[in-house]
Amino acid sequence: MFEKILIANRGEIALRIQRACREMGIKTVAVHSTADENAMHVRLADEAVCIGPPAAKESYLNAHAILSAATITDSDAIHPGYGFLSENEKFASMVEEHGFTFIGPSPEHIRVMGDKITAKQTAAEAGIPVVPGSEGDVSNVDEAKKVAKDIGYPVLIKATAGGGGKGMKLARDENELESAIKMARSEAEKSFGNPDVYMEKYLERPRHIEIQVLSDNHGNVVHLGERDCSLQRRHQKLLEEAPSPALNEEQRQTIGATVCDAMRRINYRSVGTIEFLYENGEFFFIEMNTRLQVEHPVTEAVCGIDLVREMIRVASGAPLGFTQDDIRFSGHAIECRINAENPETFAPCPGKIGEYHAPGGLGVRVDSALYSGYSVPPHYDSMISKLIVHGNNRNECLMRLRRALAEYVIEGLQTTIPVHQNLMNSPDFVNGDYDIHWLEKFVGIK
Ligand code: ADP
């Protein structure tokens, strides 16, 4: 087992990983920008190294600085968390070349799944159902028209290097196709430095349901059920739950087994998430995330398995300590993402925290790096806390979540807590009756 792990991230996820390390008796190294000198992940780590100025490009995305920090602290392994360098094939390779262990999948798997066209092809070849669409890039408008006719309008143009919903444009008919391709290409070029786009059938009322997998270096693969992440604004998730109100046990086991077979076929190692759109009883693959996800705690809550601990164990070469049959799903869990944002416009509003009081009690977990007097810097993501609540069933979970949201005090800046409170009183949400477009209608598209 590793003796010391460098955590190449910040905020709540850096703390989350530190907690797993501490429980395993592993020492931790925090890295931080000058803007994060007083951050909780720095204060709680065994050692901390400043890796650059506030801009992420010069600090949390600076592979050389991070590797130097790992060298001078004599770390054994690097955990990338999510975002930043977590899905950067080059970084994963560099980590290994410098003699450290990358706590995640192989660089090759990151590469294959990082390019969405290749990911879709790989998934389809491994037996996973995919959204009907073009086989590859559709920069040629005439060819795109042919494909669109085949699959039927509306179609969605998506960036092959995509992420965060960027470079995605809808074409309802042939007249809209050319400009959708042009706009998607220019946005993709701007955001990812790669203008390639592909086409998919646009599903009108799907849910976003994703399957969590975990596998080791010894051919063992398990799934940990699904998360329903349909509540999105501008393709950004705001609330996630497990299990999905839309699936029954048989559907869960069937899609889980399909995904496990595919992961076995491609020899995948570590945690991973296969994202699907789900409509009329059918699953359609959209992408795979080769990393730990923001919403992993809802899975932990219903399975009682510490995903970060397992990720570290399998990276060290240990086999999974359990089989699919050992995994029991219990009750219901919901995660609310709490962002430092205006609850009406969703504009980021960083600032200094005044009074801070986190909710507690049975079944309540708060993953956050906030504390009273902390200044949320303007340079990074606006998510400042995750409130995760577990109950014996969905109704109990909702009652507890209402209670926990009412207890949560974050003074000094605006947050999305009121949005979650409104959601808890919406009959559609309470009935589990929503799709990926529902939230934008509920909050009014802002
Ligand atoms: P990104 O990596 O940019 O987040 P994804 O492929 O994961 O892109 O899609 C993000 C979201 O966009 C999905 O959760 C869904 O809400 C929407 N979306 C993606 N593909 C389709 C599609 N074919 N039809 C309808 N909505 C889609």
XYZ file of C-alpha atoms and ligand atoms in Angstrom:
473
model
C 0.000 0.000 0.000
C 1.056 3.597 -0.594
C 2.613 5.565 2.233
C 2.008 9.029 0.867
C -0.442 10.355 -1.727
C -0.351 13.749 -3.392
C -3.823 15.089 -4.125
C -3.760 17.173 -7.285
C -6.945 19.085 -6.602
C -8.623 21.552 -4.257
C -11.867 22.197 -2.378
C -14.255 19.549 -1.197
C -12.850 16.765 -3.372
C -9.314 17.264 -2.049
C -10.729 16.943 1.473
C -12.791 13.907 0.479
C -9.664 12.129 -0.747
C -7.688 13.180 2.338
C -10.361 11.607 4.523
C -10.062 8.263 2.757
C -6.258 8.416 2.995
C -6.319 9.218 6.688
C -8.624 6.276 7.421
C -6.211 4.039 5.508
C -3.174 5.337 7.399
C -1.764 7.061 4.306
C -0.076 10.480 4.571
C -1.350 13.267 2.329
C 0.253 16.090 0.384
C -1.898 19.049 -0.653
C -0.985 21.281 -3.563
C -2.402 24.777 -3.817
C -2.338 28.049 -5.682
C -1.499 31.301 -3.940
C -5.269 32.014 -3.821
C -5.784 28.856 -1.734
C -3.150 29.423 0.938
C -5.794 29.365 3.681
C -7.985 26.692 2.141
C -9.212 23.806 4.262
C -7.540 21.168 2.077
C -4.203 22.866 2.778
C -4.836 23.231 6.503
C -5.791 19.585 6.986
C -3.088 17.925 4.869
C 0.082 16.464 6.371
C 2.169 18.542 3.958
C 1.360 21.295 1.488
C 3.186 22.699 -1.518
C 2.359 25.925 -3.330
C 2.362 25.205 -7.078
C 1.638 28.602 -8.604
C -0.538 31.689 -8.977
C -4.369 31.682 -8.805
C -5.080 30.964 -12.482
C -5.757 27.213 -12.760
C -3.633 27.040 -15.910
C -0.585 28.035 -13.887
C -1.324 25.942 -10.795
C -3.857 23.094 -10.698
C -3.347 22.447 -14.408
C 0.424 22.809 -14.228
C 1.600 19.210 -14.591
C 5.290 20.049 -14.137
C 4.694 21.923 -10.891
C 2.571 19.066 -9.552
C 5.191 16.461 -10.470
C 7.903 18.553 -8.812
C 5.753 18.723 -5.680
C 5.368 14.925 -5.749
C 9.142 14.536 -6.117
C 10.166 16.867 -3.307
C 7.627 15.368 -0.911
C 8.590 11.820 -1.860
C 4.999 10.878 -2.658
C 4.145 7.404 -4.003
C 0.996 8.177 -5.924
C -1.135 11.022 -7.260
C -4.913 11.247 -7.009
C -6.322 13.749 -9.525
C -9.879 14.075 -8.108
C -12.331 15.321 -10.761
C -11.956 18.195 -13.231
C -8.493 19.765 -13.701
C -6.067 16.997 -14.850
C -8.246 14.008 -13.965
C -9.030 13.072 -17.560
C -5.788 14.223 -19.107
C -4.087 11.291 -20.773
C -0.782 13.120 -21.023
C -0.739 13.909 -17.320
C -1.550 10.296 -16.403
C 1.355 9.135 -18.611
C 3.731 11.710 -17.135
C 2.817 10.603 -13.621
C 3.705 7.012 -14.464
C 6.879 8.010 -16.374
C 8.093 9.842 -13.285
C 7.698 6.700 -11.226
C 4.490 7.606 -9.378
C 1.229 5.697 -9.504
C -1.701 7.468 -11.127
C -4.789 6.711 -9.051
C -7.197 6.162 -11.895
C -7.443 4.240 -15.152
C -4.620 3.701 -17.638
C -3.669 6.626 -19.907
C -4.881 4.521 -22.834
C -8.413 4.222 -21.407
C -8.472 7.949 -20.690
C -7.492 8.596 -24.308
C -10.038 6.238 -25.830
C -12.930 7.585 -23.727
C -11.773 11.220 -23.904
C -12.520 11.466 -27.594
C -16.271 11.054 -27.785
C -16.406 9.575 -31.273
C -13.846 6.908 -30.335
C -15.644 6.381 -27.031
C -18.938 5.738 -28.778
C -17.335 3.334 -31.217
C -15.567 1.506 -28.398
C -18.771 1.296 -26.369
C -20.769 0.001 -29.330
C -18.108 -2.626 -30.117
C -18.125 -3.705 -26.470
C -21.881 -4.306 -26.628
C -23.261 -1.105 -25.103
C -26.289 0.494 -26.847
C -25.463 3.972 -28.198
C -27.514 6.976 -29.415
C -28.091 6.682 -33.193
C -25.847 9.147 -34.999
C -22.953 9.754 -37.356
C -20.041 7.347 -37.352
C -17.500 10.125 -37.173
C -16.879 13.809 -37.727
C -19.595 15.708 -39.657
C -17.824 18.843 -40.838
C -19.019 18.188 -44.399
C -22.536 19.672 -44.491
C -23.763 17.582 -47.436
C -22.747 14.368 -45.738
C -24.254 15.603 -42.495
C -27.568 16.177 -44.288
C -27.590 12.560 -45.433
C -26.905 11.243 -41.939
C -29.559 13.527 -40.442
C -32.124 12.298 -42.929
C -31.319 8.711 -42.001
C -31.605 9.163 -38.251
C -34.402 11.762 -38.460
C -34.630 15.314 -37.066
C -34.136 16.856 -34.570
C -30.406 16.186 -34.325
C -27.774 17.377 -31.908
C -24.307 18.442 -33.053
C -21.729 17.632 -30.383
C -18.007 18.313 -29.976
C -15.882 15.174 -30.025
C -13.569 16.774 -27.454
C -16.668 17.978 -25.548
C -17.284 18.481 -21.870
C -19.458 20.660 -19.685
C -22.120 20.845 -22.380
C -19.949 23.090 -24.576
C -19.987 22.831 -28.368
C -23.492 21.347 -28.439
C -26.062 22.698 -30.917
C -29.559 21.551 -31.820
C -30.896 21.419 -35.389
C -34.664 20.888 -35.591
C -34.658 20.605 -39.396
C -32.416 20.745 -42.464
C -32.522 24.577 -42.564
C -30.903 24.754 -39.146
C -28.237 22.129 -39.806
C -25.519 24.160 -41.495
C -25.512 26.953 -38.927
C -25.683 24.435 -36.038
C -22.575 22.695 -37.383
C -20.776 26.007 -37.891
C -21.610 27.240 -34.392
C -20.739 23.957 -32.731
C -17.413 23.812 -34.588
C -16.427 27.327 -33.631
C -17.426 26.802 -29.970
C -15.530 23.483 -29.917
C -12.437 25.108 -31.395
C -12.612 27.913 -28.846
C -13.244 25.660 -25.849
C -11.149 22.599 -26.670
C -8.810 23.578 -29.502
C -10.421 20.848 -31.602
C -13.272 21.765 -33.986
C -14.413 18.191 -34.756
C -18.114 17.593 -34.213
C -20.398 14.588 -34.578
C -24.143 14.149 -34.822
C -26.656 12.382 -32.638
C -30.372 11.903 -32.707
C -31.796 14.451 -30.262
C -33.884 12.680 -27.669
C -36.875 14.812 -26.663
C -37.661 13.611 -23.150
C -34.851 11.404 -21.822
C -33.546 10.995 -18.325
C -29.803 11.053 -17.663
C -28.973 7.802 -15.911
C -25.399 6.722 -15.280
C -23.900 3.474 -14.055
C -20.999 3.417 -11.602
C -18.395 0.721 -12.197
C -15.371 -0.347 -10.221
C -12.712 -2.779 -11.368
C -9.248 -3.958 -10.449
C -6.116 -5.245 -12.194
C -7.193 -8.842 -11.734
C -10.215 -8.938 -14.042
C -12.817 -8.270 -11.338
C -15.535 -5.822 -12.350
C -18.620 -4.773 -10.393
C -21.311 -2.170 -10.889
C -22.684 -0.117 -8.030
C -26.031 0.670 -9.544
C -27.187 3.882 -11.148
C -27.531 7.569 -10.407
C -30.263 9.680 -11.912
C -28.734 13.022 -12.890
C -31.562 14.389 -15.003
C -31.874 17.614 -13.036
C -29.587 19.827 -15.100
C -29.309 23.450 -16.033
C -27.324 24.223 -19.179
C -26.195 20.573 -19.171
C -24.795 21.041 -15.642
C -26.091 18.718 -12.963
C -27.688 20.336 -9.901
C -29.105 17.368 -7.988
C -28.490 13.636 -8.265
C -30.243 10.661 -6.758
C -29.846 6.917 -6.382
C -31.677 4.774 -7.191
C -33.402 6.366 -10.192
C -37.161 6.731 -9.661
C -37.520 5.443 -13.243
C -35.836 2.026 -12.971
C -36.847 -1.258 -11.425
C -34.500 -3.908 -10.034
C -34.516 -5.997 -13.205
C -33.617 -3.036 -15.428
C -30.856 -2.078 -12.972
C -29.309 -5.534 -13.021
C -29.602 -5.860 -16.816
C -27.912 -2.563 -17.676
C -25.384 -3.133 -14.877
C -24.436 -6.530 -16.301
C -24.136 -5.097 -19.844
C -21.795 -2.395 -18.601
C -19.693 -4.844 -16.552
C -19.297 -7.118 -19.594
C -18.137 -4.157 -21.667
C -15.632 -3.045 -19.019
C -14.269 -6.592 -18.865
C -13.880 -6.620 -22.634
C -11.904 -3.394 -22.684
C -9.907 -4.347 -19.577
C -10.882 -1.208 -17.694
C -9.346 -0.538 -14.265
C -10.439 1.855 -11.466
C -13.732 3.694 -11.015
C -15.642 4.805 -14.069
C -19.084 6.051 -15.005
C -20.997 5.131 -18.112
C -23.515 7.848 -18.910
C -26.759 7.042 -20.681
C -29.829 8.825 -21.854
C -32.859 6.738 -20.968
C -36.109 7.078 -22.861
C -39.107 4.753 -23.244
C -37.380 1.904 -21.468
C -34.219 2.084 -23.602
C -30.672 3.075 -22.668
C -28.422 5.027 -25.051
C -24.736 5.551 -24.215
C -23.547 9.158 -24.440
C -20.139 9.107 -22.787
C -17.865 7.533 -20.233
C -16.146 9.458 -17.427
C -12.839 7.829 -16.548
C -12.607 9.360 -13.087
C -14.316 9.839 -9.760
C -17.458 11.936 -10.163
C -18.842 14.818 -8.143
C -21.962 12.779 -7.407
C -20.196 9.606 -6.195
C -21.461 10.045 -2.584
C -25.046 9.058 -3.476
C -23.710 5.696 -4.612
C -21.631 5.390 -1.455
C -24.741 6.131 0.600
C -26.854 3.379 -0.960
C -24.037 0.779 -1.201
C -22.056 1.503 1.945
C -18.835 1.341 -0.090
C -16.106 3.999 0.067
C -15.313 4.552 -3.611
C -12.161 6.582 -2.995
C -10.764 3.917 -0.709
C -11.464 1.249 -3.345
C -9.886 3.416 -6.026
C -6.717 3.722 -3.950
C -6.703 0.002 -3.153
C -7.016 -1.122 -6.782
C -4.398 1.418 -7.903
C -1.980 -0.164 -5.421
C -2.592 -3.523 -7.106
C -4.955 -5.012 -4.513
C -7.901 -7.050 -5.775
C -11.470 -5.926 -5.070
C -12.513 -7.192 -1.665
C -16.056 -8.088 -2.767
C -18.038 -9.508 -5.674
C -21.237 -8.328 -7.345
C -23.261 -10.647 -5.120
C -21.861 -8.972 -2.002
C -23.196 -5.555 -3.039
C -26.504 -4.639 -1.408
C -28.434 -1.503 -2.253
C -30.180 0.051 0.680
C -32.612 2.973 0.812
C -32.426 6.181 -1.157
C -29.888 9.010 -1.400
C -29.989 12.509 -2.888
C -27.159 14.984 -3.386
C -27.771 18.734 -3.675
C -24.958 20.700 -5.264
C -24.675 23.987 -3.441
C -23.052 26.651 -5.572
C -21.964 30.178 -4.742
C -24.420 31.562 -7.272
C -27.348 33.914 -7.404
C -30.332 31.535 -7.002
C -32.283 33.358 -9.692
C -29.729 34.158 -12.376
C -27.196 31.453 -11.448
C -24.430 34.045 -11.884
C -21.392 33.079 -9.768
C -21.000 35.199 -6.626
C -17.780 34.458 -4.785
C -17.142 36.260 -1.502
C -16.361 35.897 2.168
C -18.333 33.459 4.312
C -19.783 34.959 7.493
C -21.609 32.607 9.851
C -21.406 28.994 8.789
C -23.404 26.110 10.170
C -23.618 22.750 8.397
C -26.561 20.413 9.015
C -26.031 17.040 10.673
C -27.923 14.145 12.177
C -28.704 10.641 10.999
C -28.244 10.128 7.270
C -26.835 13.601 6.595
C -23.409 14.137 5.009
C -21.859 17.436 4.002
C -18.837 17.360 1.700
C -17.464 20.874 1.732
C -14.281 22.801 2.391
C -16.121 25.852 3.753
C -15.591 27.439 7.134
C -16.631 30.687 8.766
C -14.336 33.501 7.595
C -13.245 31.653 4.448
C -13.144 33.647 1.213
C -14.457 31.736 -1.796
C -11.991 32.705 -4.541
C -13.371 33.813 -7.906
C -10.916 31.723 -9.920
C -12.505 28.283 -9.725
C -15.747 26.360 -9.968
C -18.689 27.838 -8.059
C -19.649 24.594 -6.301
C -18.893 25.113 -2.604
C -20.682 22.247 -0.918
C -22.506 18.990 -1.478
C -25.321 18.000 0.856
C -25.952 14.272 0.669
C -28.903 12.760 2.489
C -29.821 9.108 2.903
C -33.157 7.638 3.991
C -34.761 4.206 4.117
C -36.887 5.167 1.136
C -37.292 8.162 -1.170
C -39.979 9.763 0.963
C -37.882 9.594 4.119
C -34.939 10.943 2.155
C -37.005 13.937 0.971
C -38.281 14.700 4.474
C -34.727 14.586 5.813
C -33.399 16.702 2.952
C -36.011 19.416 3.617
C -34.960 19.416 7.244
C -31.226 19.515 6.424
C -31.613 22.325 3.866
C -33.496 24.391 6.445
C -30.655 23.903 8.937
C -27.894 24.906 6.535
C -26.571 28.412 7.223
C -24.069 29.957 4.809
C -23.953 33.691 5.362
C -22.057 36.289 3.377
C -22.810 35.078 -0.124
C -25.687 33.829 -2.214
C -26.122 30.119 -2.803
C -28.374 27.682 -4.648
C -29.939 26.454 -1.371
C -33.245 28.289 -2.126
C -33.419 26.541 -5.516
C -33.176 23.161 -3.794
C -35.796 24.200 -1.250
C -38.195 25.107 -4.049
C -37.462 21.823 -5.761
C -38.388 19.863 -2.631
C -41.874 21.353 -2.811
C -42.456 20.687 -6.480
C -45.044 17.898 -7.045
C -43.216 16.714 -10.214
C -39.950 16.339 -8.355
C -41.602 14.742 -5.352
C -43.213 12.206 -7.702
C -39.905 11.563 -9.478
C -41.540 12.751 -12.665
C -38.859 14.692 -14.539
C -36.542 14.505 -17.549
C -33.358 16.371 -18.557
C -35.312 19.453 -19.691
C -37.573 19.714 -16.663
C -35.303 21.796 -14.391
C -34.767 24.560 -16.931
C -38.525 24.959 -17.258
C -38.905 24.868 -13.474
C -36.367 27.616 -12.782
C -37.142 29.520 -16.005
C -34.151 29.325 -18.386
C -31.714 31.889 -17.095
P -20.706 16.885 -21.942
O -19.520 15.980 -21.874
O -20.431 18.174 -22.650
O -21.361 17.074 -20.598
P -22.671 14.820 -22.714
O -22.585 13.999 -23.935
O -22.364 14.157 -21.413
O -21.765 16.146 -22.893
O -24.116 15.448 -22.600
C -24.462 16.365 -21.588
C -25.955 16.514 -21.511
O -26.467 17.006 -22.770
C -26.716 15.221 -21.256
O -26.781 14.890 -19.891
C -28.061 15.586 -21.834
O -28.751 16.429 -20.940
C -27.729 16.402 -23.062
N -27.598 15.542 -24.266
C -26.482 14.948 -24.752
N -26.736 14.202 -25.839
C -28.071 14.316 -26.078
C -28.967 13.781 -27.077
N -28.546 12.975 -28.052
N -30.288 14.115 -26.997
C -30.743 14.948 -26.017
N -29.948 15.488 -25.059
C -28.633 15.188 -25.076
